[in-house]
Short mmCIF file of C-alpha atoms and ligand atoms in Angstrom, two decimals:
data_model
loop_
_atom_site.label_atom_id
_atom_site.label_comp_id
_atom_site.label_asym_id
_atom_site.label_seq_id
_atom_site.Cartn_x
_atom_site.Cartn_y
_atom_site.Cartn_z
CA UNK A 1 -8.35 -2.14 -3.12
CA UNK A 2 -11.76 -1.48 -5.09
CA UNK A 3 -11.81 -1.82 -8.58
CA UNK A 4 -10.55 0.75 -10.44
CA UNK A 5 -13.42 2.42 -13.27
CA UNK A 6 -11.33 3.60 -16.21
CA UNK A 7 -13.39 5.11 -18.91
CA UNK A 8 -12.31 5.12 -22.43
CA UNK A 9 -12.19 8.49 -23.68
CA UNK A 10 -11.65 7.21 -27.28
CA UNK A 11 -15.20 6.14 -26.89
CA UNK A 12 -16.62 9.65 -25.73
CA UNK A 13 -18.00 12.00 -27.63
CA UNK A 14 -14.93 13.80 -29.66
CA UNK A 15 -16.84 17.14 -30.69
CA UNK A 16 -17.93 16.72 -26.86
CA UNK A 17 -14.91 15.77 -24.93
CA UNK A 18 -15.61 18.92 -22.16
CA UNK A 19 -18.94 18.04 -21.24
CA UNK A 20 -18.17 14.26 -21.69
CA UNK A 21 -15.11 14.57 -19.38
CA UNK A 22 -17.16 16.49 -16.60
CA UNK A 23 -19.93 14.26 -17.11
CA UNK A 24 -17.63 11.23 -16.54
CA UNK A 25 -16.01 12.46 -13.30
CA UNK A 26 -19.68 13.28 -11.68
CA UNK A 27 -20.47 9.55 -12.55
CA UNK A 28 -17.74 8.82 -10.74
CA UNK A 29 -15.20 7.26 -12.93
CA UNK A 30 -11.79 7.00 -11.63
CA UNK A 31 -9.32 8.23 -13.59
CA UNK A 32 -9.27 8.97 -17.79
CA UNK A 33 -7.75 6.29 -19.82
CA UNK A 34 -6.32 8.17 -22.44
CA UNK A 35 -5.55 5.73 -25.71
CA UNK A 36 -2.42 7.39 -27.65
CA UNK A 37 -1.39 5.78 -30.86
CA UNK A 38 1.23 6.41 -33.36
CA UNK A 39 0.00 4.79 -36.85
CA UNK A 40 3.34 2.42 -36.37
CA UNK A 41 2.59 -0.01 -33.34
CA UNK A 42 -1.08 0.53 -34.01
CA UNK A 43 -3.06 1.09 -37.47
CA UNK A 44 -4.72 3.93 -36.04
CA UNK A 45 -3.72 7.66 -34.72
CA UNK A 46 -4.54 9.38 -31.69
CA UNK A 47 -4.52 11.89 -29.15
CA UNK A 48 -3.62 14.95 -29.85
CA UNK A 49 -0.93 15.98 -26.92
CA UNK A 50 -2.12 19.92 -26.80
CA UNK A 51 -5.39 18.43 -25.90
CA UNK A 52 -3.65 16.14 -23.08
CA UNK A 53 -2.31 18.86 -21.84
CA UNK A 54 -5.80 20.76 -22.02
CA UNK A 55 -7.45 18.06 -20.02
CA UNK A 56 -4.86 17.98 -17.48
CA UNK A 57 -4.87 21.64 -16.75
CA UNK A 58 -8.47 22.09 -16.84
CA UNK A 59 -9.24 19.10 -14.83
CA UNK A 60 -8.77 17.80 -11.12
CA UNK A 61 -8.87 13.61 -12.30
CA UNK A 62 -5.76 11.08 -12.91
CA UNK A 63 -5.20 10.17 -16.26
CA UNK A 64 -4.58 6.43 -17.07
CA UNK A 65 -2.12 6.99 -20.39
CA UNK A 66 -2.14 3.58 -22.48
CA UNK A 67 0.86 4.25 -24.58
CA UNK A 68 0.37 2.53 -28.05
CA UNK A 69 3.80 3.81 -29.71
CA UNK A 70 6.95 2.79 -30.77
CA UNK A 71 10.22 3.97 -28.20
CA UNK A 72 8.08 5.37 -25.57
CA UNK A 73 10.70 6.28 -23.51
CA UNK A 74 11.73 8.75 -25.90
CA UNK A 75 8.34 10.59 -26.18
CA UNK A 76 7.67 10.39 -22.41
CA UNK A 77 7.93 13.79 -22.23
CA UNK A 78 5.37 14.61 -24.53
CA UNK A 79 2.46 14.08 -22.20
CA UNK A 80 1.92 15.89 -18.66
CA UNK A 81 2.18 12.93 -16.36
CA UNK A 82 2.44 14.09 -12.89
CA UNK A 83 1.16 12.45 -9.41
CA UNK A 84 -1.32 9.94 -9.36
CA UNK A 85 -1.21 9.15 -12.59
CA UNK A 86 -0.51 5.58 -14.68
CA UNK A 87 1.48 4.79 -17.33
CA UNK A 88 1.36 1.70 -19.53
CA UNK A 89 4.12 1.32 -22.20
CA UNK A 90 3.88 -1.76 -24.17
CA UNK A 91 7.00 -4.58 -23.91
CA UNK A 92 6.35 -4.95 -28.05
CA UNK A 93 7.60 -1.21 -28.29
CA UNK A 94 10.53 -0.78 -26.51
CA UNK A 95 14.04 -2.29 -25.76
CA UNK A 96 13.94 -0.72 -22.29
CA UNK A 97 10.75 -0.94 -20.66
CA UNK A 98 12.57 -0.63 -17.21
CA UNK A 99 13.88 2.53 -18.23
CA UNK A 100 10.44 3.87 -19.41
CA UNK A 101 9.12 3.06 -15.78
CA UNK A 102 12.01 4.65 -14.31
CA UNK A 103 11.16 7.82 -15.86
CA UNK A 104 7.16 6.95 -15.00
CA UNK A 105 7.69 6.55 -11.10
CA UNK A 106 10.60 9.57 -11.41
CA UNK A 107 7.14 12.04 -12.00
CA UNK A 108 5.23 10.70 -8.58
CA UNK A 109 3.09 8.23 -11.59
CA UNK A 110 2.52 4.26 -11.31
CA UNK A 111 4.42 3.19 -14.34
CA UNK A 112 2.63 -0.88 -16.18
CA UNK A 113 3.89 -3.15 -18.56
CA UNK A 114 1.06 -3.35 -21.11
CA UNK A 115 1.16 -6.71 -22.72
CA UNK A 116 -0.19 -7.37 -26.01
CA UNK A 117 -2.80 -10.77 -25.77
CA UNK A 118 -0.13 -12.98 -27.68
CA UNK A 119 2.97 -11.59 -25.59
CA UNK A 120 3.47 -13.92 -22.92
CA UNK A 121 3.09 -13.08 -19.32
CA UNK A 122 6.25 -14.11 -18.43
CA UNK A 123 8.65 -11.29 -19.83
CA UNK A 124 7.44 -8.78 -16.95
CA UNK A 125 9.29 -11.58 -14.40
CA UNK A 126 12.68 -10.58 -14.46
CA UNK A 127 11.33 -6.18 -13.91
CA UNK A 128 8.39 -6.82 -12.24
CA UNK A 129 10.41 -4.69 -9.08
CA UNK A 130 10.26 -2.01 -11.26
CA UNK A 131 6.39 -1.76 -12.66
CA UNK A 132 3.26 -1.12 -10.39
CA UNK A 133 1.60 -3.01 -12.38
CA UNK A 134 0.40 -4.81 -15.72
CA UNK A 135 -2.11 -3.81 -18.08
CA UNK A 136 -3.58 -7.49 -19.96
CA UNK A 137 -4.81 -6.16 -23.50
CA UNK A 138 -7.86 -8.73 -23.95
CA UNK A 139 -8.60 -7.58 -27.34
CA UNK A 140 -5.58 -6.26 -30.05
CA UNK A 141 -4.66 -3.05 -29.57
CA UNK A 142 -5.74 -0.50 -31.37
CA UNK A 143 -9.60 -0.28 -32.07
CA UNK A 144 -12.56 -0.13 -29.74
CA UNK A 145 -15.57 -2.74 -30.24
CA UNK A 146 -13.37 -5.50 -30.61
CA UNK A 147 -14.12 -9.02 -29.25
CA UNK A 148 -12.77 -10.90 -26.43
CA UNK A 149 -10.07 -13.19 -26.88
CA UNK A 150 -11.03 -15.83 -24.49
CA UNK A 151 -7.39 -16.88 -23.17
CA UNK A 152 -6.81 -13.57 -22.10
CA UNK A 153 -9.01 -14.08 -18.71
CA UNK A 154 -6.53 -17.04 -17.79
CA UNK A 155 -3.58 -15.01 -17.85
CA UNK A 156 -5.25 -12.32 -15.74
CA UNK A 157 -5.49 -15.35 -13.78
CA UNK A 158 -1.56 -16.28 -13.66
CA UNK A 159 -0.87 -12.39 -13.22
CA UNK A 160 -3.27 -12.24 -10.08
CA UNK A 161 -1.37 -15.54 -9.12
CA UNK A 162 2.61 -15.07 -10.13
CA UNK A 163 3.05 -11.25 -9.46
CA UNK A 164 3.53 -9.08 -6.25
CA UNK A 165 0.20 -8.13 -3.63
CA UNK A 166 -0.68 -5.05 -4.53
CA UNK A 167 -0.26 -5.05 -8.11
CA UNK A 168 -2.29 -3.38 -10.22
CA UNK A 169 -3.60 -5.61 -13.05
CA UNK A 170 -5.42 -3.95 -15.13
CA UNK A 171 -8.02 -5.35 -18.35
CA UNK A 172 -8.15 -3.87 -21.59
CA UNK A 173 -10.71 -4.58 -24.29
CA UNK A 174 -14.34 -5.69 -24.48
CA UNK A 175 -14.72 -4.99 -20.91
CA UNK A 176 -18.46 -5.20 -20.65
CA UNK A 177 -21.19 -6.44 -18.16
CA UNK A 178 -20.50 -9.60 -19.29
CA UNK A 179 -17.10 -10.26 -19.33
CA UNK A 180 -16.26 -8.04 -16.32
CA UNK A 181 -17.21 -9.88 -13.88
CA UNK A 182 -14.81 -12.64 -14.99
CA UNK A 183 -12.22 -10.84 -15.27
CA UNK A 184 -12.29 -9.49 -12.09
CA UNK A 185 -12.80 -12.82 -10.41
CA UNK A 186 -10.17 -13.56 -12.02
CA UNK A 187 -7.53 -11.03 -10.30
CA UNK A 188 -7.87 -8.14 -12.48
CA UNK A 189 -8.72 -4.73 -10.27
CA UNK A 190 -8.86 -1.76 -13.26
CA UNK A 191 -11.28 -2.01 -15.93
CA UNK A 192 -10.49 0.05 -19.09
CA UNK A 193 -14.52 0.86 -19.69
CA UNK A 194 -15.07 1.59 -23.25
CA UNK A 195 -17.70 1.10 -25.99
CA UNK A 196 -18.85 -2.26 -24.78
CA UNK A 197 -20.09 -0.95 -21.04
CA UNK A 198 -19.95 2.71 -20.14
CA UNK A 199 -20.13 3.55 -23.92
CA UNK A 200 -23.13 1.07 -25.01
CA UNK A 201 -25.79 3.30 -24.64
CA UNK A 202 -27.39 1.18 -22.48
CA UNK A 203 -27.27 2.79 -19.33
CA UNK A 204 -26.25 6.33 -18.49
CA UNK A 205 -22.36 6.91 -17.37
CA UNK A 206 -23.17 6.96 -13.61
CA UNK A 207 -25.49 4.12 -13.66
CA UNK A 208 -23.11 1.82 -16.02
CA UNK A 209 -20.06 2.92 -12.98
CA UNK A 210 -22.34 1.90 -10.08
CA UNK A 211 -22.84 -1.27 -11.43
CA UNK A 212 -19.12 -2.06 -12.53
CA UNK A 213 -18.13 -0.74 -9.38
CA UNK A 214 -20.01 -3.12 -7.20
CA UNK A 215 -18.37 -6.07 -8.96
C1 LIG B 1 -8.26 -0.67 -27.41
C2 LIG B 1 -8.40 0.47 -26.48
C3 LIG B 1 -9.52 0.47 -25.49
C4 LIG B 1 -10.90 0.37 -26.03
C5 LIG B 1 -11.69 -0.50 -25.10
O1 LIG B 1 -7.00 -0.57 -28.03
O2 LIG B 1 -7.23 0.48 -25.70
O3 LIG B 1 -9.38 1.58 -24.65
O4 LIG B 1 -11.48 1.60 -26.22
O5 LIG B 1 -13.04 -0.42 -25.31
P1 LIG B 1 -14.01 -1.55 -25.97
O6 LIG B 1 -13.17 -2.74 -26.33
O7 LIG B 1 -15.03 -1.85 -24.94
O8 LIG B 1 -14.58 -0.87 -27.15
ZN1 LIG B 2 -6.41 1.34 -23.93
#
């Protein structure tokens, strides 16, 4: 399976999201990870879900939904997730994450078990039938332009190791031209791209996807 190119859209442009969005899928990006936060699990607030539901109908690209809010499973419902899709719902946030993916894979979408970095990798053991997958925060949630936390990479490593072929693993958090390549050496085979690679400035979006890509 290639490596899947995830661009932040908390990093876009916000006055700019249309012509950032189109401008993202021509680069060749993936899917959309959308960041949603509640002001509870996370200090800070975002998305909108009328503007989900914008981007969804207007366009033709999976959206990678990090859910960063308390009881997800009751708010699932919010947010237009249909085929092809990903959810993550954090284990911190909920005292039925199996029941959150139930309702995940029930819409035709991949349902993960995000994983905060000092949650241990272990808790997904005992429902890892039920999750396509695990997202590895490598920074806290919750802001962008944070720095790695270094023992994060090693339990990308156990992941890539412990859980089932086919899994999607999936990095979150100072995932730059640096660090990528670790990490996906490492096992990890989605990259959440946000302000310290496809966002830097430093090369334009297609150029910065090329190169992630060919890791
Ligand atoms: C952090 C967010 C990320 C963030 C990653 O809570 O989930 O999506 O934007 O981008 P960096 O760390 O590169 O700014
Ligand atoms: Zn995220």
């Amino acid at each position: 399976m290639n490596t899947l190119i995830l661009p932040s859209l908390m990093c876009a442009n916000q006055l700019h999201l249309y012509d950032e969005i189109q401008s993202l899928i021509n680069s060749g990006a993936d899917m959309l990870h959308i960041d949603v936060m509640d002001g509870q699990f996370v200090p800070n607030i975002q998305i909108g879900t009328e503007t989900v539901k914008a981007i969804k109908k207007e366009f033709n690209i999976p959206l990678d939904y990090h859910l960063m809010i308390e009881q997800p499973e009751k708010k699932l419902d919010y947010f237009p997730i249909g085929q092809g899709d990903i959810v993550s719902v954090h284990y911190e946030t909920t005292k039925h994450p199996a029941r959150a993916a139930e309702y995940i894979r029930g819409k035709g979408a991949k349902a993960l078990l995000a994983l905060n970095p000092a949650t241990p990798l272990c808790v997904i053991d005992d429902v890892k039938e039920c999750f396509d997958g695990v997202l590895i925060m490598t920074v806290n949630p919750g802001y962008s332009g944070q720095k790695l936390i270094p023992g994060c990479i090693d339990k990308i490593r156990r992941a890539k190791k412990s859980l089932p072929d086919g899994y999607i693993i999936e990095a979150d958090g100072n995932v730059s031209f640096e660090t990528a390549p670790e990490m996906v050496s490492a096992g990890a085979n989605a990259l959440v791209c946000g302000s310290s690679s496809v966002f830097s400035g430093a090369y334009d979006y297609k150029i910065s996807i090329e190169k992630l890509k060919k890791l």
